[in-house]
Coordinates of C-alpha atoms and ligand atoms in Angstrom, one line a residue:
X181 CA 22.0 -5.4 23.8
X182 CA 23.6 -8.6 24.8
X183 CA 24.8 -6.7 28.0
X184 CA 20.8 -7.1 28.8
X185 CA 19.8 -10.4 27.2
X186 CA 22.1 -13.8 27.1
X187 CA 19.4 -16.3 26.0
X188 CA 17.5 -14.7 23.1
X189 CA 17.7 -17.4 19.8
X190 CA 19.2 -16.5 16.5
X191 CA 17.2 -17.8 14.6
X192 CA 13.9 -15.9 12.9
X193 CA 11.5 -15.4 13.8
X194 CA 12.0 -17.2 17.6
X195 CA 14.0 -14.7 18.4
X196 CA 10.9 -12.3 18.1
X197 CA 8.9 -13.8 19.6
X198 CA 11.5 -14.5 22.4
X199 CA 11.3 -10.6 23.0
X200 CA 7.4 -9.8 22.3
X201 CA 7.6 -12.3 26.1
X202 CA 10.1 -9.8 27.2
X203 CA 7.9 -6.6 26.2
X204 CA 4.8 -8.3 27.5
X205 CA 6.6 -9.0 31.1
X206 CA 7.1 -5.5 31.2
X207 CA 4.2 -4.3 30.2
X208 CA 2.5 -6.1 32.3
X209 CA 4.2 -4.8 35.2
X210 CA 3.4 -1.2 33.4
X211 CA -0.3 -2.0 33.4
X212 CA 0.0 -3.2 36.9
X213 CA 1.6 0.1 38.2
X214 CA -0.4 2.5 36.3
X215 CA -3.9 0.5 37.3
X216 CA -5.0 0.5 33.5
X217 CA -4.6 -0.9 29.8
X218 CA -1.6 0.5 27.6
X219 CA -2.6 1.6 24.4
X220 CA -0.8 1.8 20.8
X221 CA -2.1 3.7 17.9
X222 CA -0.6 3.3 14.2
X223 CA -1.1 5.8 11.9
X224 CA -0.4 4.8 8.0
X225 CA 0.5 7.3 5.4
X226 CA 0.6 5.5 1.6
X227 CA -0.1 2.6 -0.4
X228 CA -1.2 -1.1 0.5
X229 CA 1.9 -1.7 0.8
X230 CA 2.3 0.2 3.8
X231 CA -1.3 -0.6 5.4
X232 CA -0.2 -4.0 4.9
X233 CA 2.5 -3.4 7.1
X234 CA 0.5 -1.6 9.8
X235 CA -1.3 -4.8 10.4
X236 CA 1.6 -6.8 11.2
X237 CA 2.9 -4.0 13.1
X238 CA -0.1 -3.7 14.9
X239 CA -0.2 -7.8 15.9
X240 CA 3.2 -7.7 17.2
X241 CA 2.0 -4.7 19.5
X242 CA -1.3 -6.5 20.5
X243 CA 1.0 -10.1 21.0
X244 CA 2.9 -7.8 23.8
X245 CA -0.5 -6.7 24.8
X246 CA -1.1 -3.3 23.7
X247 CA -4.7 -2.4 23.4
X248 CA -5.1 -0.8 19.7
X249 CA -7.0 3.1 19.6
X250 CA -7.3 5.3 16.7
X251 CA -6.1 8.0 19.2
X252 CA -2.9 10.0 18.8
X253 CA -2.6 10.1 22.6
X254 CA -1.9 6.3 23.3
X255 CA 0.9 5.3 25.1
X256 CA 2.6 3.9 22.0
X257 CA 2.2 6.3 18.9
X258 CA 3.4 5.1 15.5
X259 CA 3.5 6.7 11.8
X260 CA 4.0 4.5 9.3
X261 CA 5.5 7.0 6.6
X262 CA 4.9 7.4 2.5
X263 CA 7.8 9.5 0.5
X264 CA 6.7 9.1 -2.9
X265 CA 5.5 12.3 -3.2
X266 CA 6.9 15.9 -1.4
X267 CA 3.5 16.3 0.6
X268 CA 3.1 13.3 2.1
X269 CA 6.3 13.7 3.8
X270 CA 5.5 17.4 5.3
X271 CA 2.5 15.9 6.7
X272 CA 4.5 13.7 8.9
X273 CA 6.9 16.6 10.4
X274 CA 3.8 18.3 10.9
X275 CA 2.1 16.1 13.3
X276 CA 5.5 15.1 14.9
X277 CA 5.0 18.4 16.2
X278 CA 1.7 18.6 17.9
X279 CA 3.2 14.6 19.2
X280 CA 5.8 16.5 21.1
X281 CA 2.9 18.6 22.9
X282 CA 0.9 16.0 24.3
X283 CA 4.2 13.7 25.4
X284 CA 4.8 16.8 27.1
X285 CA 1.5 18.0 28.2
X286 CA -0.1 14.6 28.7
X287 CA 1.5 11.2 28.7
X288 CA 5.3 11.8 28.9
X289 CA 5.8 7.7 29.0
X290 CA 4.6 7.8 25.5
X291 CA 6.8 6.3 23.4
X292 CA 6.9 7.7 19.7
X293 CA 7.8 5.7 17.0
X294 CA 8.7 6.0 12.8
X295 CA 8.9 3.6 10.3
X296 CA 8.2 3.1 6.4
X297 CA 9.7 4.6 3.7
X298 CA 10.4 7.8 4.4
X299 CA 12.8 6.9 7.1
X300 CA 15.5 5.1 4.4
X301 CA 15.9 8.3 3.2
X302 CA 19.3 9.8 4.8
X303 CA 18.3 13.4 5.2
X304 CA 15.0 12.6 6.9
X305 CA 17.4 10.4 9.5
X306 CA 19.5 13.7 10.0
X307 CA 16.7 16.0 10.2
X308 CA 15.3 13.5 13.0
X309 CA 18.5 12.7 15.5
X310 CA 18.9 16.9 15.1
X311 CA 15.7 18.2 15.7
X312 CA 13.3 14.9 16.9
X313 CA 15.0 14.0 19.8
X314 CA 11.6 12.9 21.5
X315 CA 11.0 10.0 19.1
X316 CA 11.8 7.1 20.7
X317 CA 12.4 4.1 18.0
X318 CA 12.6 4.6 14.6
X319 CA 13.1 1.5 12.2
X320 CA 12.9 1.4 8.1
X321 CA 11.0 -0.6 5.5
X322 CA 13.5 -4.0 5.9
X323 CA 13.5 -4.5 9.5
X324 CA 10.0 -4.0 10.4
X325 CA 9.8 -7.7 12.0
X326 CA 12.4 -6.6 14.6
X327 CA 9.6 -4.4 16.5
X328 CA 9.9 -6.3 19.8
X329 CA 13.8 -6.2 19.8
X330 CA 13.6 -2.8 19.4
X331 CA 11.2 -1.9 21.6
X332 CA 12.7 -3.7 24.2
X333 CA 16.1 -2.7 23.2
X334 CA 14.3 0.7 24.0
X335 CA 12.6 0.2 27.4
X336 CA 16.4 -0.8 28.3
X337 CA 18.0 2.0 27.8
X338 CA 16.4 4.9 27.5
X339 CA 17.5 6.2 25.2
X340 CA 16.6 7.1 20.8
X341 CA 17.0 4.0 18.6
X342 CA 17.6 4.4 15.3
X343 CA 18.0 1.2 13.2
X344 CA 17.6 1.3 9.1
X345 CA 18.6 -1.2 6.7
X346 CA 20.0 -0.6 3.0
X347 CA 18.8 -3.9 2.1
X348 CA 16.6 -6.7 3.2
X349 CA 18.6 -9.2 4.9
X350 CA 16.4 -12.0 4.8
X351 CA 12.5 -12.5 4.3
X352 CA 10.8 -13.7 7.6
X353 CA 7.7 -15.7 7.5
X354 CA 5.8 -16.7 10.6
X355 CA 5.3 -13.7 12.2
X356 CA 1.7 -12.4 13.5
X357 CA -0.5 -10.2 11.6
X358 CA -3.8 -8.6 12.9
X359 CA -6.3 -7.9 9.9
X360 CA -8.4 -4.7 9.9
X361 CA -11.5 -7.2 8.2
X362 CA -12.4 -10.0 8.7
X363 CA -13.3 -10.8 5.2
X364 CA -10.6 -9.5 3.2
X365 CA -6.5 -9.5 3.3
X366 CA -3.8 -8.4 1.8
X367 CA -0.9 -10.9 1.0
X368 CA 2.2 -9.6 0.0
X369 CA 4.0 -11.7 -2.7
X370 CA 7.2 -9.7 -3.4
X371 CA 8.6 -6.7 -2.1
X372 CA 10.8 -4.1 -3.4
X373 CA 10.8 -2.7 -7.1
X374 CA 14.1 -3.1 -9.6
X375 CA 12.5 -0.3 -12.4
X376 CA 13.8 2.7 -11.4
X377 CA 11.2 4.9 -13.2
X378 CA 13.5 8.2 -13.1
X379 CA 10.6 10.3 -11.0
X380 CA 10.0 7.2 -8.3
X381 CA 11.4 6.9 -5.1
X382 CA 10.0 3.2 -4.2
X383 CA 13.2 1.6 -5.1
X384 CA 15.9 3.7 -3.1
X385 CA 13.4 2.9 -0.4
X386 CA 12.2 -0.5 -0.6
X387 CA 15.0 -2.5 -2.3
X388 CA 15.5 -4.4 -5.1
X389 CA 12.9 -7.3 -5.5
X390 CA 12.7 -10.4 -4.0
X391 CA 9.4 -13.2 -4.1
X392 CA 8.3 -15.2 -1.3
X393 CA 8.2 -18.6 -2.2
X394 CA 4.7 -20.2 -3.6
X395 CA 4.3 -22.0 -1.0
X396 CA 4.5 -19.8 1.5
X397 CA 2.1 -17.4 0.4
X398 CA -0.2 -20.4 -0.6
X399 CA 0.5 -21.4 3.2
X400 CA -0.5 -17.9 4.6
X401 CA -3.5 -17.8 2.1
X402 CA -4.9 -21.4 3.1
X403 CA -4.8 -19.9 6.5
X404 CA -6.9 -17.0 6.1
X405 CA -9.4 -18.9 4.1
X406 CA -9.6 -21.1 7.1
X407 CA -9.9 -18.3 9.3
X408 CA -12.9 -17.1 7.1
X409 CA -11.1 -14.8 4.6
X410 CA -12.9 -14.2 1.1
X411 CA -11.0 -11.5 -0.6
X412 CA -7.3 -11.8 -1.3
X413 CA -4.7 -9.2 -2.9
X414 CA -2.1 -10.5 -3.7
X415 CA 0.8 -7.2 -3.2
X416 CA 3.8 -5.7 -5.3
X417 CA 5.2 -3.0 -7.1
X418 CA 5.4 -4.8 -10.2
X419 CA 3.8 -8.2 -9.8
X420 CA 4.6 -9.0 -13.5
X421 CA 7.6 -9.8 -12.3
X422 CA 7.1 -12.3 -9.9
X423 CA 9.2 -15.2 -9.1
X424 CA 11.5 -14.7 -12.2
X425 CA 14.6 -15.1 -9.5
X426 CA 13.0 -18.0 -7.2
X427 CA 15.0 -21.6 -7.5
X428 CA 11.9 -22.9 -9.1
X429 CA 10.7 -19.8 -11.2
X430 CA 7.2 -19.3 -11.5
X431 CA 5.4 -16.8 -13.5
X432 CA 2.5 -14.0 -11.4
X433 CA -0.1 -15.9 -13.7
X434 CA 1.1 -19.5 -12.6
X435 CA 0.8 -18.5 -8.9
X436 CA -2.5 -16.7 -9.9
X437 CA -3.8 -20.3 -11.0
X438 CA -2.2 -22.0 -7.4
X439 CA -4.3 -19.3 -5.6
X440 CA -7.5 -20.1 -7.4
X441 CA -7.1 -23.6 -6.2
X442 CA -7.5 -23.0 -2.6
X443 CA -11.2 -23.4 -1.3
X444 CA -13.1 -20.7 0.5
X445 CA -11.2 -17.4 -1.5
X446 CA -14.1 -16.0 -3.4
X447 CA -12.5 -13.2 -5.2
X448 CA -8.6 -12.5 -6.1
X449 CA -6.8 -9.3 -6.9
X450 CA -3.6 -7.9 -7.3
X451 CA -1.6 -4.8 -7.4
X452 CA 0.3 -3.5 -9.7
X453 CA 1.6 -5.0 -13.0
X454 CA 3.3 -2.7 -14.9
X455 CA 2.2 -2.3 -18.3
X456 CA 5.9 -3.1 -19.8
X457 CA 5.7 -6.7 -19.3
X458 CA 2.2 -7.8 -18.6
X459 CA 2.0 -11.1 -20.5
X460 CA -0.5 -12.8 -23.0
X461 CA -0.5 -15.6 -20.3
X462 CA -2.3 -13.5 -17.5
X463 CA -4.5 -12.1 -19.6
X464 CA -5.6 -15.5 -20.5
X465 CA -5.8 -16.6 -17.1
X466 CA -8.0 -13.8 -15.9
X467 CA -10.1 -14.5 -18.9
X468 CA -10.6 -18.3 -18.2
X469 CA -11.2 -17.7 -14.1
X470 CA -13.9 -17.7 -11.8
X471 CA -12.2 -15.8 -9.1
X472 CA -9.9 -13.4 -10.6
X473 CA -11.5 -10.0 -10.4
X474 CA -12.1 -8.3 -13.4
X475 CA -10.0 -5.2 -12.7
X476 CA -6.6 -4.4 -13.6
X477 CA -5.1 -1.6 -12.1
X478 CA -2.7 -0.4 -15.2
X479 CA -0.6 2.6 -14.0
X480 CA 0.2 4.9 -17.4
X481 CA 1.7 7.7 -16.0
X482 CA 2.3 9.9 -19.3
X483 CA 0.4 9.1 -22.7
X484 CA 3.4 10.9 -24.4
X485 CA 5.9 8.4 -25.9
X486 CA 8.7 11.5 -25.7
X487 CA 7.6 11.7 -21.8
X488 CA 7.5 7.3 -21.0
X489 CA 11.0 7.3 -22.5
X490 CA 12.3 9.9 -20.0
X491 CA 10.3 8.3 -17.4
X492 CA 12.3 5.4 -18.5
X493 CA 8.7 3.2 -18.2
X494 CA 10.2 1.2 -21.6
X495 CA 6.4 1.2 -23.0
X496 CA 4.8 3.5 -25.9
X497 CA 1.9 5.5 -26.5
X498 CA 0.6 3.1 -29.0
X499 CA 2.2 -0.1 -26.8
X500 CA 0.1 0.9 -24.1
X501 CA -3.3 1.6 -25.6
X502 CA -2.9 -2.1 -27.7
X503 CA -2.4 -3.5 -24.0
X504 CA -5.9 -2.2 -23.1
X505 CA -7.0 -3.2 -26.0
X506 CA -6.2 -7.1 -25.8
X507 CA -7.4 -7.0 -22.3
X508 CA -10.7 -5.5 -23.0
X509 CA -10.9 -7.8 -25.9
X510 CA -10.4 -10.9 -23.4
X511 CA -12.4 -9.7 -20.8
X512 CA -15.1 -6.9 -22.0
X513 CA -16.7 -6.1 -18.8
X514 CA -13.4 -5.5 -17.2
X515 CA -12.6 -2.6 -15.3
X516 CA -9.3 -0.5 -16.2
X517 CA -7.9 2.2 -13.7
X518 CA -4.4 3.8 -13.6
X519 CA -2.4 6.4 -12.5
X520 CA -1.3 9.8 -13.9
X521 CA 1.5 12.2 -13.5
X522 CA 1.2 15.6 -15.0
X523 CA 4.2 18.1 -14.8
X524 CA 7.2 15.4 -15.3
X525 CA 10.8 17.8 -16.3
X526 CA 10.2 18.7 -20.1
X527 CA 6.3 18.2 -20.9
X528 CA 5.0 20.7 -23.1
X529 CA 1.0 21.5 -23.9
X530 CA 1.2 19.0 -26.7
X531 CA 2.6 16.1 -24.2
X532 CA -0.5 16.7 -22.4
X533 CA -2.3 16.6 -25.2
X534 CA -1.2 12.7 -25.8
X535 CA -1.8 12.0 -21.9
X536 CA -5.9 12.9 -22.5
X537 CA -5.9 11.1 -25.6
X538 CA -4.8 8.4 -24.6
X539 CA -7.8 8.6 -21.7
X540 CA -10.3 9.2 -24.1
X541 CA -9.0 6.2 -26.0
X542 CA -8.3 3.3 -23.5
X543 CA -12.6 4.4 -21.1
X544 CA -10.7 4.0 -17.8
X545 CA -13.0 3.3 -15.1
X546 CA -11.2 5.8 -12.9
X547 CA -8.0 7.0 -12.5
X548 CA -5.3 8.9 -9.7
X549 CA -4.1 11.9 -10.9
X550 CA -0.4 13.4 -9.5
X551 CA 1.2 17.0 -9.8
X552 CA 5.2 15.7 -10.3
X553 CA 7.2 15.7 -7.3
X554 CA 10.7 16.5 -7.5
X555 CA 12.2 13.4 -4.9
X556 CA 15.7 13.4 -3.7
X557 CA 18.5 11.3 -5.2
X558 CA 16.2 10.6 -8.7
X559 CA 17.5 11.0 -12.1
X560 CA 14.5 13.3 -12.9
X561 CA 15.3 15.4 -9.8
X562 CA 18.0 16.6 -11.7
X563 CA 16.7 16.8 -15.4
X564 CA 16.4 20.1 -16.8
X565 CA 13.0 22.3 -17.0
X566 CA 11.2 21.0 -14.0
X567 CA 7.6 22.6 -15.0
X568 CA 6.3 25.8 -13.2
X569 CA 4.2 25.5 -10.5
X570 CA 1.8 27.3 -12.8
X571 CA 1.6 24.8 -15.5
X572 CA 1.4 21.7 -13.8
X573 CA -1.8 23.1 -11.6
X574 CA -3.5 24.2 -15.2
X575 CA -2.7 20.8 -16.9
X576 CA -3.5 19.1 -13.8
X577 CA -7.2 20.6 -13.2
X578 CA -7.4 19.8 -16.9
X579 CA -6.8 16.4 -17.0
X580 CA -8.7 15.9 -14.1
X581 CA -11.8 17.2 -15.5
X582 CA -11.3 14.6 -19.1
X583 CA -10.8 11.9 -16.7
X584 CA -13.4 12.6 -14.4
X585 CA -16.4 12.8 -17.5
X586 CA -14.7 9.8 -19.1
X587 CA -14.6 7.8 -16.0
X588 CA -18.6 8.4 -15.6
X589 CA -19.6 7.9 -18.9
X590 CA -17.6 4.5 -18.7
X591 CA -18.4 3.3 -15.4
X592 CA -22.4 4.2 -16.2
X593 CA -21.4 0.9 -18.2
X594 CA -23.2 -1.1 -15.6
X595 CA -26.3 0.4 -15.1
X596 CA -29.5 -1.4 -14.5
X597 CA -27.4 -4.6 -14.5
X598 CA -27.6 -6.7 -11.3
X599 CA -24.2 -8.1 -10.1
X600 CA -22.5 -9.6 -7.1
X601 CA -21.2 -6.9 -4.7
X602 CA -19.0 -8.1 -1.3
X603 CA -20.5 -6.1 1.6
X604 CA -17.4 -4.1 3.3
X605 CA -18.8 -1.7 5.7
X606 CA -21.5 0.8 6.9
X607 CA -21.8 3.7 4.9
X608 CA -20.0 6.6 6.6
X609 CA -22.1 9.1 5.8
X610 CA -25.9 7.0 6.2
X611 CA -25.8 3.7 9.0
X612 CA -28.4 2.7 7.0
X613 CA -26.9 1.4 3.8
X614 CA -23.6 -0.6 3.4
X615 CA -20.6 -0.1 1.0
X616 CA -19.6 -2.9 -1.1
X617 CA -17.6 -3.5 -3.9
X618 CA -18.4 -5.1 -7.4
X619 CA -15.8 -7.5 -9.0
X620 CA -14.4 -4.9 -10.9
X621 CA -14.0 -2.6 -7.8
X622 CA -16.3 -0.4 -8.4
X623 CA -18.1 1.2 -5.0
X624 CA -21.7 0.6 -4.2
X625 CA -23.9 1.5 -1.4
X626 CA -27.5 0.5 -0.9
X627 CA -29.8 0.4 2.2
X628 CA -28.5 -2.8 4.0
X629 CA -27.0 -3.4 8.1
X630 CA -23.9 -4.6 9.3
X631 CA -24.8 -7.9 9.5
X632 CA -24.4 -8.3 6.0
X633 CA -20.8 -7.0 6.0
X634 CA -18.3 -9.7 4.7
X635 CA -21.1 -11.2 2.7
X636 CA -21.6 -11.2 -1.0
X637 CA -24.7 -10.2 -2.3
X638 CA -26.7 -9.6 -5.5
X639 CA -26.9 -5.7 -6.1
X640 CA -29.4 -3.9 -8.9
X641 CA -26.9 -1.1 -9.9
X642 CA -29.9 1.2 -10.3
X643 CA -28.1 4.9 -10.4
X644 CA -24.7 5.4 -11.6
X645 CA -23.0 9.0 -9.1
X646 CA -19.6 9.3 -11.7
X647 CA -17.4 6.8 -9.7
X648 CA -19.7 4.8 -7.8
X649 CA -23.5 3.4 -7.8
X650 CA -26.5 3.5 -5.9
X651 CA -28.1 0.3 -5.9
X652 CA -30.4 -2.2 -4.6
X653 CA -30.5 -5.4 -2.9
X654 CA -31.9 -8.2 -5.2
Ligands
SAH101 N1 4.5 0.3 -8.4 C1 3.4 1.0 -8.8 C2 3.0 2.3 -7.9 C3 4.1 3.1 -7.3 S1 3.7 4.6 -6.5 C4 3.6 1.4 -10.2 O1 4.5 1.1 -10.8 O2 2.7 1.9 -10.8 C5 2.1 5.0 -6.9 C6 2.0 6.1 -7.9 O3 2.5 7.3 -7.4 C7 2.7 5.9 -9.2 O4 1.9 5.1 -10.1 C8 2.8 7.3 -9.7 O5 1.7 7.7 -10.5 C9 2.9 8.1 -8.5 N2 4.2 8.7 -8.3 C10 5.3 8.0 -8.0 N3 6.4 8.9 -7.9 C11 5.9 10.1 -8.1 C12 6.4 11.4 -8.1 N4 7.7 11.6 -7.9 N5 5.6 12.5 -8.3 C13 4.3 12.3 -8.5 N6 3.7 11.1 -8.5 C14 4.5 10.0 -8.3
SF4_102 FE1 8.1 3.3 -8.8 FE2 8.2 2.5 -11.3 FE3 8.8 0.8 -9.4 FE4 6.3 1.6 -9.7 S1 7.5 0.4 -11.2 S2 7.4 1.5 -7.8 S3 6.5 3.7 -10.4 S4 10.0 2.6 -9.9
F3S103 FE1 4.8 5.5 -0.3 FE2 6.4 3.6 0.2 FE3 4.1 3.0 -0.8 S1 6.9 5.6 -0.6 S2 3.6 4.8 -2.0 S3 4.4 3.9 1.1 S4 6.1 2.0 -1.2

């Protein structure tokens, strides 16, 4: 590159912002030649992690001067990838493919471009330089804040860029992000995860852990409050540990209690804490707060102590359910959800057996429920008796239906209750009600118009649908 450019900074993030000026000079001359707007289009695959990095993907595109579309025929097509699980990944190869027809057919200035997870995965880089020749840039989970350089890096020489990181090299701060609402952001406080629970991927591909400092995240925060943000969630894979390797440790529950300071955030919550290590401390401080939603999202993944121990999740059975227990006893009307894998190498009948008690036990509000996937380069990738295909769909659809009828019976909880419910969008299937969510997350629609979106309202939960309500406005 320094054949092109001489007088780009070294510092972060100038330099980016040096070449977003770059980009925007040439696409300005692009817009100029072609007599119209140049349009980008991200599509996210994933967790919140991920959609949280389509938005600052997405500003960096807009700060060059891209106009965003939710078409797959822009000029700038982007898929943000997910690996955790075998099907997201084929998803991906399968739309690369009808990409290729309409750069070919339609638009062949399109550039194409991959990032997130999937790409720090060696094979998927192979399979792309072999048989992907037409994507343009591709970039990992560490770099993502190098988009102008790369792009421009691109327009310069024609030809397929392929830059992924092992490891974070630093964490940048500064850089733009453009939020899908206005009312609501997501705030990442650490990235990366250091458990290695043997069936995960999200540490080969995200790193080992590292926490932004308080301040800065109480710096970004102040600024969307400003800016007329409500909602904040704060973003991890295992928020317990937050800030145990900062200079100045701080604990997820002492930042929790900086956040509640600032004026303007209405409502605060998180994601994930792992159940291994979530401490007496933030249970008390979710109990004693005002903003602090009452949810916690408590992934369980097996309710067989035999199966956590292979899963290397360094909780029990009985660990687990006396967790729920002291949170429900701190905060009653709180809202429990989690996640599920059924089919992990080695379960039997009777393993199952443990996973429904234990969600008959714990009344989780609801809860995501995963066939194992066998990922590459995982210690349970290569553990004996990987379950048949034919077992894991008969245990799956029967865990399903337990948690499904416990789910309603608990959520029903509310019912006839009036509570305060942020207004997020128009119904999608009726413009005349709104969506909303309570405190404890759980969905609500009720006749209403998008000019009360962003606001918080008082909502009659009137009629409880299994998952969500139908309510009224009070
Ligand atoms: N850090 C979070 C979530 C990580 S991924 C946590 O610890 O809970 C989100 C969910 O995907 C996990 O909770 C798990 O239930 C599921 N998952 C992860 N790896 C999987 C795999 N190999 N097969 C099936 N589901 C998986
Ligand atoms: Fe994966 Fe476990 Fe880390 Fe969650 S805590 S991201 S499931 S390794
Ligand atoms: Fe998928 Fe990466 Fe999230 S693998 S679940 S997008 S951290």
């Amino acid at each position: 590159m320094s054949k092109y450019i001489t007088d780009a900074p070294v510092t972060e993030p100038e330099r980016q912002y040096y070449y977003m000026e770059r980009c925007r000079e040439w696409l300005a001359a692009k817009k100029e030649e072609l007599g119209r707007d140049l349009t980008c289009g991200i599509f996210t695959f994933g967790c919140q992690m991920n959609f949280h990095d389509s938005e600052k993907i997405i500003a960096i595109l807009e700060k060059i001067g891209y106009v965003k579309t939710e078409s797959e025929e822009a000029d700038f097509v982007l898929y943000n990838t997910c690996t955790v699980r075998e099907n997201a990944n084929e998803r991906v190869y399968g739309r690369l493919g009808q990409l290729k027809t309409i750069k070919a057919k339609k638009n062949p200035g399109m550039l194409i471009s991959l990032c997130g997870c999937m790409m720090q995965e060696e094979h998927v880089i192979e399979r792309i330089k072999k048989s992907y020749k037409y994507v343009d840039i591709v970039f990992g989970t560490h770099n993502i804040y190098k988009l102008a350089e790369l792009l421009y890096t691109r327009i310069m020489n024609n030809e397929q860029i392929i830059d992924i990181w092992q490891e974070a090299k630093e964490i940048v701060e500064d850089l733009p992000i453009d939020r899908k609402y206005s009312f609501k952001a997501g705030v990442n406080i650490m990235y990366g995860c250091n458990n290695f629970c043997s069936y995960c991927i999200v540490p080969y591909v995200r790193g080992r852990e590292r926490s932004r400092t308080p301040r800065d995240i109480i710096r970004e925060i102040e600024s969307f409050a400003a800016d007329g943000v409500k909602e904040i969630m704060l973003l991890g894979q295992n928020v317990n540990s937050y800030g145990k390797n900062l200079e100045e440790p701080v604990t997820f529950a002492g930042l929790l209690r900086m956040v509640e300071q600032i004026e303007g955030i209405e409502r605060i919550r998180f994601m994930t804490p792992h159940p291994k290590d979530l401490s007496d401390e933030l249970i008390e401080t979710m109990a004693a707060s005002k903003k602090i939603c009452s949810h916690v999202h408590l992934p369980l993944q097996s309710g067989s102590t035999r199966i956590l121990e292979k899963m290397n999740r360094r909780y029990t059975k009985e660990q687990y359910l006396a967790l729920v227990e002291r949170i429900k006893a701190a905060m009653p009307d709180v809202s429990i959800t989690t996640d599920i894998i059924v089919g992990f190498p080695g379960e039997t009948d009777e393993d199952l057996e443990e996973t429904l008690d234990v969600v008959r036990k714990a009344g989780f509000d609801s809860a995501f429920t995963f066939q194992y996937s066998r990922r590459t380069g995982t210690p349970a990738a290569k553990m004996d008796n990987q379950v048949s295909d034919e077992d894991m769909t008969r245990r799956f659809n029967k865990l399903l239906k337990v948690v499904q009828d416990t789910a309603a019976v608990r959520t029903a909880r509310m019912q006839g209750k009036t509570e305060c419910v942020l207004v997020e969008d128009v119904n999608s299937h009726d413009d005349t009600m709104v969506t909303g969510r309570l405190s404890n997350n759980t969905v609500v629609h009720f006749k209403g118009d998008k000019s009360l979106i962003g606001q918080i309202v008082n909502v009659r939960l009137d009629e409880c649908k299994g998952f969500y309500y139908i309510g009224e406005r009070v």
